[in-house]
Amino acid sequence: MRQRAARDQQRLDSGAVTSPKDLEHLQSEIVSLARRQGDLEEVVLEIMERNEAARERVADLTDRVASVQTKVDDAAGRRSAATDEIDAEVERVRKEREVVAGSVPAELLALYDKLRAQQGGVGAAKLYQRRCEGCRLELNITELNEIRAAAADEVLRCENCRRILVRTADSGL
Ligand SMILES: [Zn+2]
């Protein structure tokens, strides 16, 4: 279009076109072409502006994705560290239990394991201030008297939950 306008202008300037009608026609074509060029330049400008805005948005979103990814990586790292810690703790407790279990008579250990399976993972409970720490029920006077009379190495059971009762200095006996 620009070429065509230039060609028209050249023809006009050269003086080759002499008829008034042709001259008028040529001039009006030049004006019309200039107007259309102006319109197209506006469209190009608008497209460039929109393109720039889109680029900025892409850059912004890319930054945000990177920021979220950093947080995800950080959380994954912390989760992994926590898992390692828990695994180590499980292993430590398992070894401790092995040592303790080795010192408990086989029959008592079998009873404890059976009760533990039946009672939600707790096979033995402390007798604390006359209360069974397993089921939280207070023992009655008869039960307490029986416990008081029992030998120190006798295996005692809670009458309510059947767990093994462990006597301590805080048992309230
Ligand atoms: Zn109990």
mmCIF file of C-alpha atoms and ligand atoms in Angstrom:
data_model
loop_
_atom_site.group_PDB
_atom_site.id
_atom_site.type_symbol
_atom_site.label_atom_id
_atom_site.label_comp_id
_atom_site.label_asym_id
_atom_site.label_seq_id
_atom_site.Cartn_x
_atom_site.Cartn_y
_atom_site.Cartn_z
ATOM 1 C CA MET A 1 0.000 0.000 0.000
ATOM 2 C CA ARG A 2 2.879 2.307 0.871
ATOM 3 C CA GLN A 3 4.477 1.416 -2.496
ATOM 4 C CA ARG A 4 1.287 2.169 -4.315
ATOM 5 C CA ALA A 5 1.014 5.579 -2.616
ATOM 6 C CA ALA A 6 4.644 6.340 -3.492
ATOM 7 C CA ARG A 7 4.037 5.332 -7.130
ATOM 8 C CA ASP A 8 0.964 7.561 -7.273
ATOM 9 C CA GLN A 9 2.904 10.443 -5.741
ATOM 10 C CA GLN A 10 5.736 9.864 -8.265
ATOM 11 C CA ARG A 11 3.281 9.993 -11.169
ATOM 12 C CA LEU A 12 1.763 13.182 -9.792
ATOM 13 C CA ASP A 13 5.184 14.825 -9.263
ATOM 14 C CA SER A 14 6.510 13.833 -12.725
ATOM 15 C CA GLY A 15 3.847 15.918 -14.463
ATOM 16 C CA ALA A 16 3.016 12.968 -16.725
ATOM 17 C CA VAL A 17 -0.599 13.155 -15.682
ATOM 18 C CA THR A 18 -2.123 16.261 -17.194
ATOM 19 C CA SER A 19 -5.866 15.633 -17.455
ATOM 20 C CA PRO A 20 -7.645 17.380 -14.528
ATOM 21 C CA LYS A 21 -9.925 14.379 -14.078
ATOM 22 C CA ASP A 22 -6.939 11.996 -13.812
ATOM 23 C CA LEU A 23 -5.151 14.411 -11.480
ATOM 24 C CA GLU A 24 -8.182 14.634 -9.226
ATOM 25 C CA HIS A 25 -8.535 10.856 -9.233
ATOM 26 C CA LEU A 26 -4.854 10.363 -8.383
ATOM 27 C CA GLN A 27 -4.941 12.893 -5.554
ATOM 28 C CA SER A 28 -8.042 11.355 -4.009
ATOM 29 C CA GLU A 29 -6.419 7.913 -4.226
ATOM 30 C CA ILE A 30 -3.317 9.255 -2.432
ATOM 31 C CA VAL A 31 -5.500 10.747 0.332
ATOM 32 C CA SER A 32 -7.479 7.531 0.683
ATOM 33 C CA LEU A 33 -4.316 5.432 0.837
ATOM 34 C CA ALA A 34 -2.837 7.723 3.488
ATOM 35 C CA ARG A 35 -5.972 7.388 5.585
ATOM 36 C CA ARG A 36 -5.957 3.607 5.310
ATOM 37 C CA GLN A 37 -2.269 3.528 6.238
ATOM 38 C CA GLY A 38 -3.038 5.601 9.320
ATOM 39 C CA ASP A 39 -5.790 3.167 10.331
ATOM 40 C CA LEU A 40 -3.523 0.171 9.836
ATOM 41 C CA GLU A 41 -0.742 1.777 11.881
ATOM 42 C CA GLU A 42 -3.206 2.220 14.725
ATOM 43 C CA VAL A 43 -4.158 -1.464 14.518
ATOM 44 C CA VAL A 44 -0.466 -2.484 14.511
ATOM 45 C CA LEU A 45 0.168 -0.266 17.527
ATOM 46 C CA GLU A 46 -2.744 -1.800 19.421
ATOM 47 C CA ILE A 47 -1.555 -5.327 18.610
ATOM 48 C CA MET A 48 1.941 -4.430 19.832
ATOM 49 C CA GLU A 49 0.524 -3.047 23.087
ATOM 50 C CA ARG A 50 -1.542 -6.176 23.633
ATOM 51 C CA ASN A 51 1.467 -8.315 22.820
ATOM 52 C CA GLU A 52 3.524 -6.436 25.412
ATOM 53 C CA ALA A 53 0.802 -6.860 28.042
ATOM 54 C CA ALA A 54 0.647 -10.599 27.264
ATOM 55 C CA ARG A 55 4.428 -10.889 27.629
ATOM 56 C CA GLU A 56 4.282 -9.178 31.015
ATOM 57 C CA ARG A 57 1.522 -11.519 32.137
ATOM 58 C CA VAL A 58 3.533 -14.556 31.002
ATOM 59 C CA ALA A 59 6.591 -13.268 32.875
ATOM 60 C CA ASP A 60 4.488 -12.662 36.001
ATOM 61 C CA LEU A 61 2.908 -16.131 35.863
ATOM 62 C CA THR A 62 6.300 -17.741 35.240
ATOM 63 C CA ASP A 63 7.627 -16.026 38.387
ATOM 64 C CA ARG A 64 4.649 -17.219 40.391
ATOM 65 C CA VAL A 65 5.017 -20.800 39.166
ATOM 66 C CA ALA A 66 8.701 -20.709 40.141
ATOM 67 C CA SER A 67 7.810 -19.335 43.584
ATOM 68 C CA VAL A 68 5.186 -22.038 44.195
ATOM 69 C CA GLN A 69 7.600 -24.719 42.963
ATOM 70 C CA THR A 70 10.188 -23.487 45.468
ATOM 71 C CA LYS A 71 7.622 -23.829 48.262
ATOM 72 C CA VAL A 72 6.647 -27.322 47.063
ATOM 73 C CA ASP A 73 10.302 -28.383 46.968
ATOM 74 C CA ASP A 74 10.858 -26.937 50.428
ATOM 75 C CA ALA A 75 7.827 -28.756 51.878
ATOM 76 C CA ALA A 76 8.862 -32.017 50.204
ATOM 77 C CA GLY A 77 12.320 -31.652 51.739
ATOM 78 C CA ARG A 78 10.877 -31.091 55.209
ATOM 79 C CA ARG A 79 8.475 -34.018 54.811
ATOM 80 C CA SER A 80 11.356 -36.261 53.781
ATOM 81 C CA ALA A 81 13.431 -35.137 56.792
ATOM 82 C CA ALA A 82 10.461 -35.739 59.128
ATOM 83 C CA THR A 83 9.901 -39.209 57.657
ATOM 84 C CA ASP A 84 13.570 -40.065 58.231
ATOM 85 C CA GLU A 85 13.301 -38.837 61.812
ATOM 86 C CA ILE A 86 10.159 -40.910 62.453
ATOM 87 C CA ASP A 87 11.761 -44.003 60.917
ATOM 88 C CA ALA A 88 14.803 -43.552 63.166
ATOM 89 C CA GLU A 89 12.539 -43.089 66.213
ATOM 90 C CA VAL A 90 10.549 -46.240 65.328
ATOM 91 C CA GLU A 91 13.779 -48.210 65.031
ATOM 92 C CA ARG A 92 15.091 -46.835 68.342
ATOM 93 C CA VAL A 93 11.846 -47.690 70.178
ATOM 94 C CA ARG A 94 11.728 -51.128 68.559
ATOM 95 C CA LYS A 95 15.234 -51.903 69.868
ATOM 96 C CA GLU A 96 14.362 -50.583 73.333
ATOM 97 C CA ARG A 97 11.265 -52.778 73.386
ATOM 98 C CA GLU A 98 13.336 -55.778 72.327
ATOM 99 C CA VAL A 99 15.680 -55.228 75.276
ATOM 100 C CA VAL A 100 12.796 -54.835 77.754
ATOM 101 C CA ALA A 101 10.848 -57.778 76.313
ATOM 102 C CA GLY A 102 13.957 -59.959 76.695
ATOM 103 C CA SER A 103 13.857 -59.419 80.463
ATOM 104 C CA VAL A 104 10.136 -60.292 80.857
ATOM 105 C CA PRO A 105 9.121 -63.916 81.540
ATOM 106 C CA ALA A 106 7.714 -65.575 78.395
ATOM 107 C CA GLU A 107 4.297 -66.316 79.935
ATOM 108 C CA LEU A 108 3.815 -62.710 81.105
ATOM 109 C CA LEU A 109 4.961 -61.390 77.730
ATOM 110 C CA ALA A 110 2.443 -63.638 75.967
ATOM 111 C CA LEU A 111 -0.344 -62.342 78.251
ATOM 112 C CA TYR A 112 0.757 -58.767 77.654
ATOM 113 C CA ASP A 113 0.828 -59.229 73.854
ATOM 114 C CA LYS A 114 -2.623 -60.838 73.903
ATOM 115 C CA LEU A 115 -4.099 -57.994 75.982
ATOM 116 C CA ARG A 116 -2.352 -55.386 73.869
ATOM 117 C CA ALA A 117 -3.985 -56.807 70.733
ATOM 118 C CA GLN A 118 -7.403 -56.886 72.455
ATOM 119 C CA GLN A 119 -7.162 -53.460 74.124
ATOM 120 C CA GLY A 120 -6.239 -51.099 71.343
ATOM 121 C CA GLY A 121 -2.469 -51.359 71.711
ATOM 122 C CA VAL A 122 -2.253 -50.942 75.508
ATOM 123 C CA GLY A 123 -1.758 -54.238 77.364
ATOM 124 C CA ALA A 124 -0.570 -52.841 80.688
ATOM 125 C CA ALA A 125 -1.537 -49.752 82.656
ATOM 126 C CA LYS A 126 -0.269 -47.896 85.681
ATOM 127 C CA LEU A 127 -2.314 -47.923 88.861
ATOM 128 C CA TYR A 128 -2.265 -44.196 89.603
ATOM 129 C CA GLN A 129 -4.010 -42.740 92.630
ATOM 130 C CA ARG A 130 -6.280 -45.801 92.877
ATOM 131 C CA ARG A 131 -7.270 -45.434 89.245
ATOM 132 C CA CYS A 132 -6.472 -47.759 86.325
ATOM 133 C CA GLU A 133 -4.699 -45.584 83.746
ATOM 134 C CA GLY A 134 -5.923 -47.934 81.023
ATOM 135 C CA CYS A 135 -9.695 -47.541 81.472
ATOM 136 C CA ARG A 136 -9.573 -44.555 83.886
ATOM 137 C CA LEU A 137 -11.881 -46.258 86.392
ATOM 138 C CA GLU A 138 -11.178 -45.976 90.083
ATOM 139 C CA LEU A 139 -10.748 -49.309 91.866
ATOM 140 C CA ASN A 140 -13.124 -50.088 94.741
ATOM 141 C CA ILE A 141 -11.972 -50.748 98.291
ATOM 142 C CA THR A 142 -12.146 -54.552 97.937
ATOM 143 C CA GLU A 143 -9.951 -54.506 94.839
ATOM 144 C CA LEU A 144 -7.483 -52.147 96.518
ATOM 145 C CA ASN A 145 -7.314 -54.422 99.582
ATOM 146 C CA GLU A 146 -6.587 -57.418 97.386
ATOM 147 C CA ILE A 147 -3.796 -55.507 95.683
ATOM 148 C CA ARG A 148 -2.379 -54.419 99.040
ATOM 149 C CA ALA A 149 -2.318 -58.054 100.147
ATOM 150 C CA ALA A 150 -0.723 -59.326 96.936
ATOM 151 C CA ALA A 151 2.947 -60.264 96.731
ATOM 152 C CA ALA A 152 5.220 -57.669 95.041
ATOM 153 C CA ASP A 153 5.886 -59.931 92.056
ATOM 154 C CA GLU A 154 2.271 -61.038 91.542
ATOM 155 C CA VAL A 155 0.755 -60.089 88.183
ATOM 156 C CA LEU A 156 -2.322 -57.946 88.878
ATOM 157 C CA ARG A 157 -5.191 -57.297 86.477
ATOM 158 C CA CYS A 158 -7.742 -54.507 86.300
ATOM 159 C CA GLU A 159 -11.177 -55.988 87.083
ATOM 160 C CA ASN A 160 -12.782 -53.663 84.575
ATOM 161 C CA CYS A 161 -10.565 -53.678 81.442
ATOM 162 C CA ARG A 162 -8.478 -56.792 82.291
ATOM 163 C CA ARG A 163 -5.198 -55.005 81.559
ATOM 164 C CA ILE A 164 -2.124 -55.826 83.602
ATOM 165 C CA LEU A 165 -1.951 -53.312 86.459
ATOM 166 C CA VAL A 166 1.463 -51.926 87.336
ATOM 167 C CA ARG A 167 1.991 -50.700 90.877
ATOM 168 C CA THR A 168 4.129 -47.581 91.505
ATOM 169 C CA ALA A 169 4.823 -45.206 94.404
ATOM 170 C CA ASP A 170 1.862 -43.093 93.193
ATOM 171 C CA SER A 171 -0.651 -45.938 93.203
ATOM 172 C CA GLY A 172 -2.355 -44.637 96.349
ATOM 173 C CA LEU A 173 -2.135 -47.957 98.171
HETATM 174 ZN ZN ZN B 1 -8.698 -50.831 83.684
#
